[in-house]
Short mmCIF file of C-alpha atoms in Angstrom, two decimals:
data_model
loop_
_atom_site.label_atom_id
_atom_site.label_comp_id
_atom_site.label_asym_id
_atom_site.label_seq_id
_atom_site.Cartn_x
_atom_site.Cartn_y
_atom_site.Cartn_z
CA MET A 1 2.39 26.26 4.53
CA LYS A 2 5.15 25.92 7.52
CA LYS A 3 2.53 23.88 9.33
CA LYS A 4 1.75 21.22 6.36
CA LEU A 5 5.84 20.27 6.13
CA TYR A 6 5.74 19.86 9.40
CA THR A 7 2.70 17.38 9.57
CA LEU A 8 4.47 16.02 6.47
CA PHE A 9 7.69 15.18 8.47
CA ILE A 10 6.33 13.97 11.32
CA TYR A 11 3.89 11.50 9.06
CA SER A 12 7.55 10.89 7.34
CA LEU A 13 9.06 10.06 10.94
CA GLY A 14 6.35 7.84 11.38
CA VAL A 15 6.59 5.86 8.75
CA CYS A 16 9.76 5.32 8.81
CA PHE A 17 9.30 4.24 12.52
CA ILE A 18 6.90 1.52 11.50
CA GLY A 19 9.03 0.55 8.17
CA LEU A 20 11.97 0.08 10.96
CA ILE A 21 9.71 -1.81 12.92
CA LEU A 22 8.48 -4.08 10.21
CA HIS A 23 11.78 -4.77 8.66
CA ILE A 24 12.96 -6.19 12.52
CA THR A 25 10.34 -8.24 12.82
CA ASN A 26 10.24 -9.35 9.16
CA ILE A 27 6.82 -8.79 9.03
CA GLY A 28 6.94 -7.54 5.31
CA CYS A 29 3.29 -5.94 4.61
CA PRO A 30 1.47 -5.73 7.57
CA ILE A 31 -1.99 -6.04 5.55
CA LYS A 32 -0.88 -9.27 4.18
CA PHE A 33 0.22 -10.97 7.29
CA VAL A 34 -2.72 -10.03 9.30
CA THR A 35 -5.40 -11.18 6.19
CA GLY A 36 -3.49 -12.82 4.03
CA CYS A 37 -4.32 -10.77 1.62
CA SER A 38 -2.82 -8.21 -0.77
CA CYS A 39 -3.70 -4.21 -0.42
CA PRO A 40 -4.11 -2.15 -3.59
CA GLY A 41 -0.58 -0.47 -2.49
CA CYS A 42 1.03 -4.11 -2.98
CA GLY A 43 4.67 -3.94 -4.59
CA MET A 44 4.66 -0.28 -4.32
CA THR A 45 8.01 -0.12 -1.83
CA ARG A 46 9.02 -3.27 -4.32
CA ALA A 47 8.65 -0.64 -7.31
CA TRP A 48 10.06 1.99 -5.72
CA LEU A 49 13.53 0.58 -4.82
CA ASN A 50 13.29 -0.61 -8.31
CA VAL A 51 13.13 3.25 -9.28
CA LEU A 52 16.24 4.18 -7.31
CA HIS A 53 18.09 1.28 -9.18
CA PHE A 54 16.70 2.96 -12.62
CA ASN A 55 14.78 -0.25 -13.48
CA PHE A 56 11.56 1.13 -14.80
CA SER A 57 10.26 -1.59 -16.23
CA THR A 58 10.39 -3.99 -13.15
CA ALA A 59 9.39 -0.92 -11.14
CA PHE A 60 6.08 -1.26 -13.51
CA TYR A 61 5.93 -4.61 -12.92
CA TYR A 62 6.05 -4.30 -9.17
CA HIS A 63 3.66 -1.56 -8.82
CA PRO A 64 2.03 0.27 -12.34
CA LEU A 65 0.81 2.54 -10.76
CA PHE A 66 4.35 4.39 -8.24
CA TRP A 67 4.24 7.47 -10.57
CA VAL A 68 1.04 8.47 -8.81
CA LEU A 69 2.45 8.95 -5.62
CA PRO A 70 5.05 11.66 -6.38
CA LEU A 71 2.14 13.50 -8.60
CA LEU A 72 0.00 13.14 -5.22
CA ILE A 73 2.56 14.92 -2.56
CA PRO A 74 2.21 18.55 -4.09
CA ILE A 75 -1.57 18.56 -4.86
CA MET A 76 -2.08 17.47 -1.12
CA LEU A 77 0.39 20.21 0.14
CA PHE A 78 -1.49 22.41 -1.90
CA GLN A 79 -5.40 21.75 -1.60
CA ASP A 80 -5.84 24.93 0.06
CA ARG A 81 -5.13 26.33 -3.28
CA ILE A 82 -7.27 23.82 -5.50
CA ASN A 83 -10.97 24.08 -4.91
CA PRO A 84 -12.27 21.52 -2.78
CA LYS A 85 -14.48 19.37 -5.53
CA ILE A 86 -11.67 19.28 -7.68
CA TYR A 87 -8.97 18.17 -4.88
CA LYS A 88 -11.90 15.77 -4.04
CA PHE A 89 -12.04 14.47 -7.55
CA ILE A 90 -8.59 13.97 -8.40
CA LEU A 91 -8.47 11.96 -4.67
CA PHE A 92 -11.18 9.93 -6.22
CA LEU A 93 -9.41 9.18 -9.80
CA VAL A 94 -6.77 7.94 -7.88
CA LEU A 95 -8.64 5.73 -5.76
CA LEU A 96 -10.51 4.62 -8.24
CA LEU A 97 -6.99 4.13 -10.39
CA PHE A 98 -5.93 1.57 -7.58
CA ILE A 99 -9.59 -0.18 -7.23
CA VAL A 100 -9.29 -1.40 -11.13
CA VAL A 101 -5.47 -2.11 -11.39
CA TYR A 102 -5.80 -3.87 -8.24
CA PHE A 103 -8.59 -5.93 -9.40
CA TYR A 104 -7.16 -6.52 -12.33
CA ARG A 105 -3.80 -7.41 -10.86
CA LEU A 106 -5.74 -10.06 -8.92
CA PHE A 107 -7.08 -11.53 -11.34
CA ASP A 108 -4.46 -11.61 -13.96
CA PRO A 109 -2.86 -15.35 -14.25
CA ASN A 110 0.81 -13.79 -14.82
CA ASN A 111 0.25 -11.85 -11.96
CA THR A 112 2.34 -13.07 -8.89
CA ILE A 113 2.34 -10.04 -6.47
CA VAL A 114 -1.28 -9.84 -5.44
CA GLU A 115 -2.78 -12.58 -4.22
CA ILE A 116 -5.38 -13.18 -1.53
CA ASN A 117 -4.78 -16.62 0.76
CA PHE A 118 -6.44 -16.23 3.92
CA SER A 119 -4.85 -19.20 4.78
CA LYS A 120 -1.69 -17.27 5.71
CA GLY A 121 -2.98 -14.72 7.64
CA CYS A 122 -3.02 -14.40 11.45
CA ILE A 123 -7.17 -13.92 11.14
CA TYR A 124 -7.30 -17.27 10.16
CA HIS A 125 -4.75 -19.45 12.32
CA LEU A 126 -6.55 -17.08 15.30
CA ILE A 127 -10.04 -18.22 14.62
CA PHE A 128 -8.58 -22.33 14.24
CA PHE A 129 -6.71 -21.69 17.49
CA ILE A 130 -9.49 -20.79 19.17
CA GLY A 131 -11.72 -22.78 17.68
CA GLY A 132 -9.63 -26.00 18.55
CA LEU A 133 -9.98 -24.58 22.15
CA PHE A 134 -13.37 -25.04 22.24
CA TYR A 135 -13.95 -27.92 19.78
CA ASP A 136 -11.00 -30.44 20.18
#
């Protein structure tokens, strides 16, 4: 158990460090910055910031599955006490839930959080920059 808590602590430090770098560079979401496409977790940080201010309706707007992550922490910490088949099934259900909600949000015309716009991504600009070197 101590090893798992230590590992969780190290991962948490890593996430905080990456978050600090992203904040300093003003990149925001690294996946959206690189690809131009929102990921299934898009809006999760904003949702939790609203939970901390007790704005639950706004939190649901930013990401309706914000409540799932705290449920996963004890499951992952005590996975050695859970039947491996049940553990994998829980992870599969969570993944499936995130994918279903992601596609719903992606194609919902009223949703302004999740978007696909490849022309905003670094990969798009890099491809056109390299292409311009050869065809200009």
